[in-house]
Coordinates of C-alpha atoms in Angstrom, one line a residue:
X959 CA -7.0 27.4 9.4
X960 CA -9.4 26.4 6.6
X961 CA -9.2 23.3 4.7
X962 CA -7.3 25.1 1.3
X963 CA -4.9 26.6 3.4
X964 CA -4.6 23.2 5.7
X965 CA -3.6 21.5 2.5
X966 CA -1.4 24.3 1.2
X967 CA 0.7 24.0 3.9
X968 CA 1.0 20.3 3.8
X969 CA 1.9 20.2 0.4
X970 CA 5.0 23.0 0.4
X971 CA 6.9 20.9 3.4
X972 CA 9.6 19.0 1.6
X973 CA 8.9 15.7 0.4
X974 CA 12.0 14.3 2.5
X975 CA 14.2 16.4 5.3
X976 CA 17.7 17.0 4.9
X977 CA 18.4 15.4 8.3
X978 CA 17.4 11.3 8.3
X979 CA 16.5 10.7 11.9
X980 CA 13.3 10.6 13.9
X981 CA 14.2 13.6 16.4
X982 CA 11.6 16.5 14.5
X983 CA 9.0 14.0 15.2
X984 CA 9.9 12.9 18.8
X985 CA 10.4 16.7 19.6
X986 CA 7.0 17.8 18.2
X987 CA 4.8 14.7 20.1
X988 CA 6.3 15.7 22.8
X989 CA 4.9 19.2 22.4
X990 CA 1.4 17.2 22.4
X991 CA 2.3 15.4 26.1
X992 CA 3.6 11.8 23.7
X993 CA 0.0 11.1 23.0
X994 CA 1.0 8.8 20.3
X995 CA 2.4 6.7 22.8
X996 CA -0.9 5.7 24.1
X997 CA -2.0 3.8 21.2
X998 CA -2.5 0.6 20.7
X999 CA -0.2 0.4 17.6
X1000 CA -0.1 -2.4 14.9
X1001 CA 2.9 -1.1 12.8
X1002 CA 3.2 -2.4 9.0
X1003 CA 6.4 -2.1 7.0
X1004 CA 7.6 -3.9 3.6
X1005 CA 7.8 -3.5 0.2
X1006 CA 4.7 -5.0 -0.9
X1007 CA 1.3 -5.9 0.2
X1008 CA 1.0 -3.4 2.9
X1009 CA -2.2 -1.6 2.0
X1010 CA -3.5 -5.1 1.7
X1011 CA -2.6 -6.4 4.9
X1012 CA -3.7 -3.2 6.6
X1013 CA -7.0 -3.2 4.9
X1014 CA -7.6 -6.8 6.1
X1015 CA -6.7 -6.2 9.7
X1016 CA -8.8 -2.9 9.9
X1017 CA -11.7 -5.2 8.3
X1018 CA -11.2 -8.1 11.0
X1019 CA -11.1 -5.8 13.8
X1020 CA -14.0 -3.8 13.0
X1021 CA -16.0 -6.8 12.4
X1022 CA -15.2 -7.7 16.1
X1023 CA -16.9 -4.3 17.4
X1024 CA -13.1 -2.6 17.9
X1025 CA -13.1 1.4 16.8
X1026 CA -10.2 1.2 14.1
X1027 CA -8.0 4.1 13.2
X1028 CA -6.1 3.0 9.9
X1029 CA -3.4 5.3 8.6
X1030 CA -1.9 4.6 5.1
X1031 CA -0.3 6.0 2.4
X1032 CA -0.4 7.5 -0.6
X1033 CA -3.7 8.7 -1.4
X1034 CA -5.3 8.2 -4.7
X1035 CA -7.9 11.2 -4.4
X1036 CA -7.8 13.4 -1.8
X1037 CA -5.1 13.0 1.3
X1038 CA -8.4 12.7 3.7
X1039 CA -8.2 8.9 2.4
X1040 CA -5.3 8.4 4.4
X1041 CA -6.7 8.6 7.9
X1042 CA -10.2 6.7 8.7
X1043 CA -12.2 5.6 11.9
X1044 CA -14.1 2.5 11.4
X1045 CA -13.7 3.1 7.7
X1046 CA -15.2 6.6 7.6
X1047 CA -12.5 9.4 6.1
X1048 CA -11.4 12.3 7.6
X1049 CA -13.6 15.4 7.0
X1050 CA -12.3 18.6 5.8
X1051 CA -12.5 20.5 9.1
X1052 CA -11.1 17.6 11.0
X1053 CA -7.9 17.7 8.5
X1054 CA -7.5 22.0 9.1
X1055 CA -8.1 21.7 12.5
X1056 CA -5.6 18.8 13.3
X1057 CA -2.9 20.4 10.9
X1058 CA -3.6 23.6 12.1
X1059 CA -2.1 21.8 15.9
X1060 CA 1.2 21.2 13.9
X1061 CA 1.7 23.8 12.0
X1062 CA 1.2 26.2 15.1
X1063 CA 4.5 23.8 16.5
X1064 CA 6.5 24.1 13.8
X1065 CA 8.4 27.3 14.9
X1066 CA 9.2 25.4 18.0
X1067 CA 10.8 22.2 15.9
X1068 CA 12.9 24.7 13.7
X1069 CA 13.7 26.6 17.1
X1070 CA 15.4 22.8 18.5
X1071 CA 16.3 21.2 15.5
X1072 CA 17.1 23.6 13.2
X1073 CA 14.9 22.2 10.6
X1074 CA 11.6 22.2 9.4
X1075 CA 9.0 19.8 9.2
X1076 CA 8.6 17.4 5.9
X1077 CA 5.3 16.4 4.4
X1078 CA 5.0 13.0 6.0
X1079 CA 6.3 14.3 9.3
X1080 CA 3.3 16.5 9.2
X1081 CA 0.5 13.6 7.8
X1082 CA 2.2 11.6 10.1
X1083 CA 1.8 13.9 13.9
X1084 CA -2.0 14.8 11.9
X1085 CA -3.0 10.7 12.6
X1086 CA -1.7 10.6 15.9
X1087 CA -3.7 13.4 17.3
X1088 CA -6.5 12.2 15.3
X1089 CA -6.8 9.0 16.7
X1090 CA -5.9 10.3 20.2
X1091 CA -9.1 11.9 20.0
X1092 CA -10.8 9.7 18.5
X1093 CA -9.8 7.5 21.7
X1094 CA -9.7 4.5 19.1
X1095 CA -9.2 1.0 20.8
X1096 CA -6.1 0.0 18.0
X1097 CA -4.5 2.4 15.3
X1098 CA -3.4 0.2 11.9
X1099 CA 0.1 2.7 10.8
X1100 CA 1.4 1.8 7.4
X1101 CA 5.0 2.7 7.1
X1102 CA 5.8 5.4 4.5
X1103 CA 9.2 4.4 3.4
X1104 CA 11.5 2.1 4.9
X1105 CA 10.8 1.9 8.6
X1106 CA 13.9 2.4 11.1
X1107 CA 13.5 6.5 10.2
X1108 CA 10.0 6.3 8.9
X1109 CA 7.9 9.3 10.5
X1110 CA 5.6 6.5 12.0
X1111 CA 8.4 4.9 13.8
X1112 CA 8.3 7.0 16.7
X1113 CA 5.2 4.6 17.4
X1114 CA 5.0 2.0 20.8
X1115 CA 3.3 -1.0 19.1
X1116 CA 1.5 -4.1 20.3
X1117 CA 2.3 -6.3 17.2
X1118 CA 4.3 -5.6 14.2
X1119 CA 4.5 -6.1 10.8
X1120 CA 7.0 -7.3 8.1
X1121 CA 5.2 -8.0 4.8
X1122 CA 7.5 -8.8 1.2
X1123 CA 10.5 -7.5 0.6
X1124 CA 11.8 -6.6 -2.5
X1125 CA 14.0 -3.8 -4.4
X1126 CA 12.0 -0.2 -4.5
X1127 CA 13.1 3.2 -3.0
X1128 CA 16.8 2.0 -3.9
X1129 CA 18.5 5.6 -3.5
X1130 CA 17.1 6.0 -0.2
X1131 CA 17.2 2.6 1.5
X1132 CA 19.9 0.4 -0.5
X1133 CA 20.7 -1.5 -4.1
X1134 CA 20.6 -4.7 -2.1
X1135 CA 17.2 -6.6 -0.7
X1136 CA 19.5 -7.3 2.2
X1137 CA 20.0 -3.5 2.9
X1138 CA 16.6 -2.5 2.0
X1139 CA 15.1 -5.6 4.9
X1140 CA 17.6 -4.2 7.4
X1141 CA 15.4 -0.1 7.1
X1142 CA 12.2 -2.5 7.1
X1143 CA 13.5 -4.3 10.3
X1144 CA 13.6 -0.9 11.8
X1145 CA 10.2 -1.1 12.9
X1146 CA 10.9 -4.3 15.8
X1147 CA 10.7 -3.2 18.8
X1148 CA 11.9 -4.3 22.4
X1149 CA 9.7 -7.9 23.3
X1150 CA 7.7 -7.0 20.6
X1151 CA 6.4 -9.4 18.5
X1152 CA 6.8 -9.2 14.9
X1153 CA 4.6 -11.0 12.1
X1154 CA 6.7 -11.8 8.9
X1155 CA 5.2 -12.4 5.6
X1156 CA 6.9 -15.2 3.0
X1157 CA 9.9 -13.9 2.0
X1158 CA 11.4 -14.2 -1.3
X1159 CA 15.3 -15.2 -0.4
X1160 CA 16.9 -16.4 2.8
X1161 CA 18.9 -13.4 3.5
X1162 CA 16.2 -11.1 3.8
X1163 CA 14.8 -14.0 6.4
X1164 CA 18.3 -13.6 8.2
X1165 CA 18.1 -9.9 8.5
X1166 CA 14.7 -10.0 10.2
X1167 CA 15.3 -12.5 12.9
X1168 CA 18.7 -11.2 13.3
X1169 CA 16.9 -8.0 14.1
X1170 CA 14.2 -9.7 16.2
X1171 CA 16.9 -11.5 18.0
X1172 CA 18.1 -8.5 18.9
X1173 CA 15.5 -6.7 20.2
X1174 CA 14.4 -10.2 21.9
X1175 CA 11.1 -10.1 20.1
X1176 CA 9.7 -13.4 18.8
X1177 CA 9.6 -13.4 14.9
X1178 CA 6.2 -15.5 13.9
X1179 CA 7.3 -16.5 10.1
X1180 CA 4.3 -17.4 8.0
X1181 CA 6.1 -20.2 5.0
X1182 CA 4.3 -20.3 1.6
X1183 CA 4.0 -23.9 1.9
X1184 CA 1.0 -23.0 4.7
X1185 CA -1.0 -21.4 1.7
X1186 CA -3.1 -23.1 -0.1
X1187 CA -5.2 -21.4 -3.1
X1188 CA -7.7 -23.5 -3.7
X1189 CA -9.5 -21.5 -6.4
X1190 CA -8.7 -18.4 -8.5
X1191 CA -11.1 -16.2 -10.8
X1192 CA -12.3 -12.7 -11.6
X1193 CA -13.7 -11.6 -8.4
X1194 CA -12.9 -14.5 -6.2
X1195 CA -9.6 -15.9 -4.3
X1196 CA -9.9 -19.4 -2.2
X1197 CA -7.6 -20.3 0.1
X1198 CA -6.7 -22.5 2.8
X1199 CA -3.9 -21.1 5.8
X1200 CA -2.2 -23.2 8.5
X1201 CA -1.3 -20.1 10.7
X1202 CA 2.3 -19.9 12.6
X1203 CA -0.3 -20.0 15.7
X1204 CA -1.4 -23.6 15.2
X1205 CA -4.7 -22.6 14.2
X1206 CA -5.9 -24.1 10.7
X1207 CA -8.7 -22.6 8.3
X1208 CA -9.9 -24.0 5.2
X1209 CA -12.4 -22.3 2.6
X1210 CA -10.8 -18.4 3.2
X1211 CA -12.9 -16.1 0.3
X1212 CA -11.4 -12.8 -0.7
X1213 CA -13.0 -10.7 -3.4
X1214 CA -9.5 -8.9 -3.9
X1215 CA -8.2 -11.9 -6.2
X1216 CA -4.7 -11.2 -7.2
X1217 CA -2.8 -14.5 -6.7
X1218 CA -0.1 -12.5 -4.1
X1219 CA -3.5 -11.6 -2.1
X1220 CA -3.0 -15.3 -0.3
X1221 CA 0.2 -14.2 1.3
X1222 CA -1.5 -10.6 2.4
X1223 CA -4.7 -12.5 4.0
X1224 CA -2.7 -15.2 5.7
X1225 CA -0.4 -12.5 7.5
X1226 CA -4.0 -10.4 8.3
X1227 CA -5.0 -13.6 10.3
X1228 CA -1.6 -14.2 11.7
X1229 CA -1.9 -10.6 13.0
X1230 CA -5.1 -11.3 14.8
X1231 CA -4.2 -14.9 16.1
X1232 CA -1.5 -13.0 17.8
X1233 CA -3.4 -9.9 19.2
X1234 CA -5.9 -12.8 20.4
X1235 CA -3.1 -14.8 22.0
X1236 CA -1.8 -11.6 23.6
X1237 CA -5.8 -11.3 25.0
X1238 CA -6.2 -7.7 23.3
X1239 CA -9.2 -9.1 21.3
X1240 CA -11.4 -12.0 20.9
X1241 CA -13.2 -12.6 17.2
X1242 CA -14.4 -15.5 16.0
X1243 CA -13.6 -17.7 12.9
X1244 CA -17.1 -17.0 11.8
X1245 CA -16.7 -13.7 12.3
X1246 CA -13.2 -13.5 10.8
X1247 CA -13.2 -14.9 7.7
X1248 CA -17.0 -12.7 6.7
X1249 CA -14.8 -9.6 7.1
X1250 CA -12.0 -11.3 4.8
X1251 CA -14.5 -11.8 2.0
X1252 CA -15.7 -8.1 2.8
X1253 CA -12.4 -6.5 2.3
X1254 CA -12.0 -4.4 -0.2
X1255 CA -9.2 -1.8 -1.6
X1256 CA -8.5 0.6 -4.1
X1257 CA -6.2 -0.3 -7.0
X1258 CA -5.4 -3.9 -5.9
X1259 CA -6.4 -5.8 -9.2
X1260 CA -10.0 -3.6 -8.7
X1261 CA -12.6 -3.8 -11.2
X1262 CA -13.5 -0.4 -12.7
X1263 CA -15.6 -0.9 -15.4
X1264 CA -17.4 -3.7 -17.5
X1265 CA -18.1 -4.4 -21.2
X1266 CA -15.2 -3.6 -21.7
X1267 CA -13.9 -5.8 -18.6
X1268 CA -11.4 -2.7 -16.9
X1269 CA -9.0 -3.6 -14.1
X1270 CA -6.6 -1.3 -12.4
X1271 CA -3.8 -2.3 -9.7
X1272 CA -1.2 -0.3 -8.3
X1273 CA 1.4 -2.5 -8.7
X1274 CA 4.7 -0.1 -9.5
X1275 CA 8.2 -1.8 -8.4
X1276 CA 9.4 -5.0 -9.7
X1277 CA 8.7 -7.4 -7.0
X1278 CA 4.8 -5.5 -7.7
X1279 CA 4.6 -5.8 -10.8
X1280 CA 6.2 -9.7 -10.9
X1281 CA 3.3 -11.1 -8.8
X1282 CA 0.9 -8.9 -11.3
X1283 CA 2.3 -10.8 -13.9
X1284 CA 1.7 -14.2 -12.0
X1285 CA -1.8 -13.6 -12.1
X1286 CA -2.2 -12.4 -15.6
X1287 CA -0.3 -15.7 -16.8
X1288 CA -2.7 -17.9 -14.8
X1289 CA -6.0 -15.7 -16.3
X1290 CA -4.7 -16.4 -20.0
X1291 CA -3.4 -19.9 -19.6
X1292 CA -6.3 -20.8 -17.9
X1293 CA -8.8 -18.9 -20.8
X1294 CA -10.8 -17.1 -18.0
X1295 CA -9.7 -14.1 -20.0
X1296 CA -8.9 -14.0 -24.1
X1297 CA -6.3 -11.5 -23.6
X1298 CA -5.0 -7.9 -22.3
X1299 CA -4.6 -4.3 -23.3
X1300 CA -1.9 -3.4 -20.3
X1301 CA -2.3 0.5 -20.3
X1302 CA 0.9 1.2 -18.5
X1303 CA 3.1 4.7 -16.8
X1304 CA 5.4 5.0 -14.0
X1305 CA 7.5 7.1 -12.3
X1306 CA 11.2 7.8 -12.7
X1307 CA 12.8 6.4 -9.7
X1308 CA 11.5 3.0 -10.4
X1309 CA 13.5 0.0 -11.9
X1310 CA 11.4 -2.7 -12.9
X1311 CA 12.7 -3.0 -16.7
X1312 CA 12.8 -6.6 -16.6
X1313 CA 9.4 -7.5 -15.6
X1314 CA 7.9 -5.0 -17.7
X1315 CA 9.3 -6.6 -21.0
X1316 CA 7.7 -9.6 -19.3
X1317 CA 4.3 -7.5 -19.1
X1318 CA 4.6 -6.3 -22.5
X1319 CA 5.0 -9.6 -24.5
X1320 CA 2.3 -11.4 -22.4
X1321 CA -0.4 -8.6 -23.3
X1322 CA -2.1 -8.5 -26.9
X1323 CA -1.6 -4.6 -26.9
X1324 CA 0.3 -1.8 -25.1
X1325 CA -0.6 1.6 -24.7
X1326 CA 2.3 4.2 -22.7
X1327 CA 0.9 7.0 -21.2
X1328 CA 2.4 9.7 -19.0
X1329 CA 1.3 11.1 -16.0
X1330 CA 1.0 14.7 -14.9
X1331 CA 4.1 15.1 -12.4
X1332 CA 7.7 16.3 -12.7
X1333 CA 8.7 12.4 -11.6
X1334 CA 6.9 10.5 -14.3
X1335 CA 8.4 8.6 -16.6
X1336 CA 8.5 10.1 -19.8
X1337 CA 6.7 8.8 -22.9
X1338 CA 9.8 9.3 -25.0
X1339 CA 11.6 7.0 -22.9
X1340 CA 9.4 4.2 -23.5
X1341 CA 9.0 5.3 -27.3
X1342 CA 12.9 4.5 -27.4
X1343 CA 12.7 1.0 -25.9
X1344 CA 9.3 -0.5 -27.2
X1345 CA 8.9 1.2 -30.8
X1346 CA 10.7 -1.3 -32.8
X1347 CA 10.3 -3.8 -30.8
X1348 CA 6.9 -4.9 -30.2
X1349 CA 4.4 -4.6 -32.7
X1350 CA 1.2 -3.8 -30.9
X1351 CA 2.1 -0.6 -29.0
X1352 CA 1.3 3.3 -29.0
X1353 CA 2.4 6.0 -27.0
X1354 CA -0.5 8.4 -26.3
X1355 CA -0.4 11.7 -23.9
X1356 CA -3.5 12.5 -22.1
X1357 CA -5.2 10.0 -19.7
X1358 CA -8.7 11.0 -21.3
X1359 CA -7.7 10.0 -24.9
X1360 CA -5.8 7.0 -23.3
X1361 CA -9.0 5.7 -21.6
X1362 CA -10.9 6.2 -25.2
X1363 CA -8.4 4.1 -27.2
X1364 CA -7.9 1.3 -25.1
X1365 CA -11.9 0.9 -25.0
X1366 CA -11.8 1.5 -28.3
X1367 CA -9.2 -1.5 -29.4
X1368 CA -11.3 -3.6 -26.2
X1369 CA -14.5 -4.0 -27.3
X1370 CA -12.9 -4.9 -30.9
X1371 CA -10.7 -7.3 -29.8
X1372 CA -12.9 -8.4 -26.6
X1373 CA -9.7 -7.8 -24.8
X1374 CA -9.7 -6.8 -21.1
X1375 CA -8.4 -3.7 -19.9
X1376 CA -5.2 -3.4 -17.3
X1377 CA -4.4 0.1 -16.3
X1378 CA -0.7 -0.4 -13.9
X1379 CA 2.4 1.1 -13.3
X1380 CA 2.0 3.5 -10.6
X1381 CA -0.8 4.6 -7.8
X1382 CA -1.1 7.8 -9.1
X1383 CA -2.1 6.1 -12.6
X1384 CA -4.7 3.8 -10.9
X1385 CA -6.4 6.9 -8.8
X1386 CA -6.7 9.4 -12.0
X1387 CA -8.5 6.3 -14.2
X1388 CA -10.7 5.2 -10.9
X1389 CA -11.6 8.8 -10.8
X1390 CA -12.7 9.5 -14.4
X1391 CA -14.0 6.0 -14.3
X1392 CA -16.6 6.9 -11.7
X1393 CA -17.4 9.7 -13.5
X1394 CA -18.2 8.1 -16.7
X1395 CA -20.9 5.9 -14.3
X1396 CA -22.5 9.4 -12.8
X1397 CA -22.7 10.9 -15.9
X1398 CA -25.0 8.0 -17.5

């Protein structure tokens, strides 16, 4: 199979299967003797702050000499993104010869199940055999959506996950935060141990040691009152962390400096304080927090381009875009920038109304864009809600004519840039970002 046929394939599965369980994907490992049940799994489920988290363990644990596999989703550029060894992507004949495996088993699953395989079934078996091969000493799986039925949930882990929780995917996993924790809490597994993140309510807390309970696994809860941000500016995030594992560090440097980036690095630690109590690895603090300030990842308030200042994050649900706003607020109360042109699209099946009036009215001017995909928002949607009733605001189609006006209005006003909203929005301006750099 070559690599335009590989990806064909991929991309004409169906986005979700008719059937919710985790049966295709237990019967098709199977067909590859379980191998996926020989790694050494750190499994990452929540609503927000999971690329983050992931990105900080795979940094700490290559740092300690430990060959990483890191799976994650979605891509921004090209679906190679989402599997990496020691940070190095996937290469095209890697990706047609791995999906080539699957698709030759795919007869088989239809012939038992009496369904096919969806796409993230397929990207999902792809990583597995991957890192099999790759005979990687942990594998870093970011959940896809929810968790209990999550592709990647087939999965025997060493440690997992539980970052925020908030409303997003609501159709598919619940109109409560209660409902939506209880998929999430899917992921616990028997004696397993289970890192948790700050939460933003006491129920969702509940439902995660209620589920930890029941699988006897000890729930490690990281409490905001054990962060400490000590300093905050474009570029830089300082922090002190009094981990659930008695373990206390002071002077913590991240360069990805979103204020909800404190919560992401202090479950990364509480991750590896556990893996080192459990004796899978030894790292030092030294060694530890280097590969914190290190850490870098697409679309989390990323700088892009300068003069004008551009930022892009990929902030796209409520609870997202909510601790976007928290650290936009602190950048304009505390004048480290003058203002914002927030450059903003999103998809359909997101409900974060509230917060984006909140977005609006903080930023000096608004530009709505659309995106190229049957589940974008349209612009005449947000031409109905905003076009009375903010002053400052256009609605322009085409992300190439979108990049030039908001530059345009930038370097007038000495604004800074924020392109946010959706993922998909963040990769297409990184993209014709870099290019603007390699065409100069």
């Amino acid at each position: 199979m070559q690599i335009e046929a590989a990806k064909q394939y991929i991309w004409n599965r169906p986005k979700i299967s008719r059937t919710v369980g985790l049966h295709r994907m237990e019967y098709l490992m199977s067909l590859f003797d379980d191998v996926h049940k020989e790694l050494k799994g750190i499994h990452v489920a929540g609503t927000n702050g999971k690329g983050s988290v992931c990105t900080y363990i795979n940094y700490i644990l290559r740092s300690g000499d430990y060959k990483v596999g890191l799976y994650t989703s979605p891509h921004l550029i090209r679906v190679n993104e989402r599997f990496k060894v020691n940070d190095r992507m996937m290469e095209d004949e890697e990706l047609a010869y791995f999906t080539s495996m699957v698709a030759e088993k795919e007869p088989l699953v239809i012939e038992k199940t009496g369904e096919g395989l969806s796409e993230f079934e397929v990207l999902t078996a792809i990583a597995f055999l991957y890192f099999h091969r790759q005979e990687c000493d942990f594998v870093i799986l970011e959940v896809g959506l929810g968790g209990r039925f999550d592709a990647t949930n087939i999965c025997n882990p060493i440690v997992s996950v539980i970052t925020s929780i908030g409303l997003d995917h609501e159709f598919i996993l619940g109109d409560t935060v209660t409902k939506i924790a209880f998929e999430k809490s899917g992921i616990i597994k028997d004696e397993v141990p289970v890192i948790v993140a700050p939460q933003r309510t006491s129920d969702i807390e509940e439902v995660i040691f209620e589920s930890a309970f029941n699988h006897r696994a000890t729930a490690y809860m990281i409490t905001v009152d054990s962060i400490n941000i000590t300093g905050l500016e474009l570029g830089k995030l300082t922090m002190d962390f009094k981990s659930p594992f008695r373990r206390q560090y002071y002077g913590i440097e991240t360069k990805m400096f979103g204020i909800y980036q404190a919560e992401n690095v202090a479950t990364a630690i509480s991750v590896v304080n556990c893996l080192e109590d459990k004796a899978y690895v030894k790292i030092s603090e030294s060694t530890m927090m280097s590969a914190i300030a290190e850490a870098r990842i697409f679309a989390r308030m990323e700088i892009v381009g300068q003069d004008p200042l551009a930022i892009i994050d990929g902030a796209h649900n409520s609870v997202g875009l909510e601790l976007l706003y928290d650290t936009l607020y602190y950048f304009k109360q505390s004048a480290k920038i003058k203002g914002f042109i927030l450059v903003f699209a999103m998809m359909k099946d997101k409900t974060a109304q509230e917060i984006l009036d909140r977005l609006v009215d903080l930023s000096e001017y608004t530009i709505f864009t659309h995106l190229d995909s049957q589940r974008a928002m349209e612009l005449g949607e947000f031409e109905n809600r905003y076009r009375h009733r903010v002053e400052k605001v256009e609605f322009v189609e085409g992300l190439d004519l979108v990049i030039e006006r908001a530059q345009e209005i930038a370097e007038s006003e000495k604004l800074c840039i924020l392109y946010t909203g959706s993922l998909y929005l963040a990769g297409e301006i990184k993209e014709r970002y870099q290019g603007r750099i390699s065409q100069k």
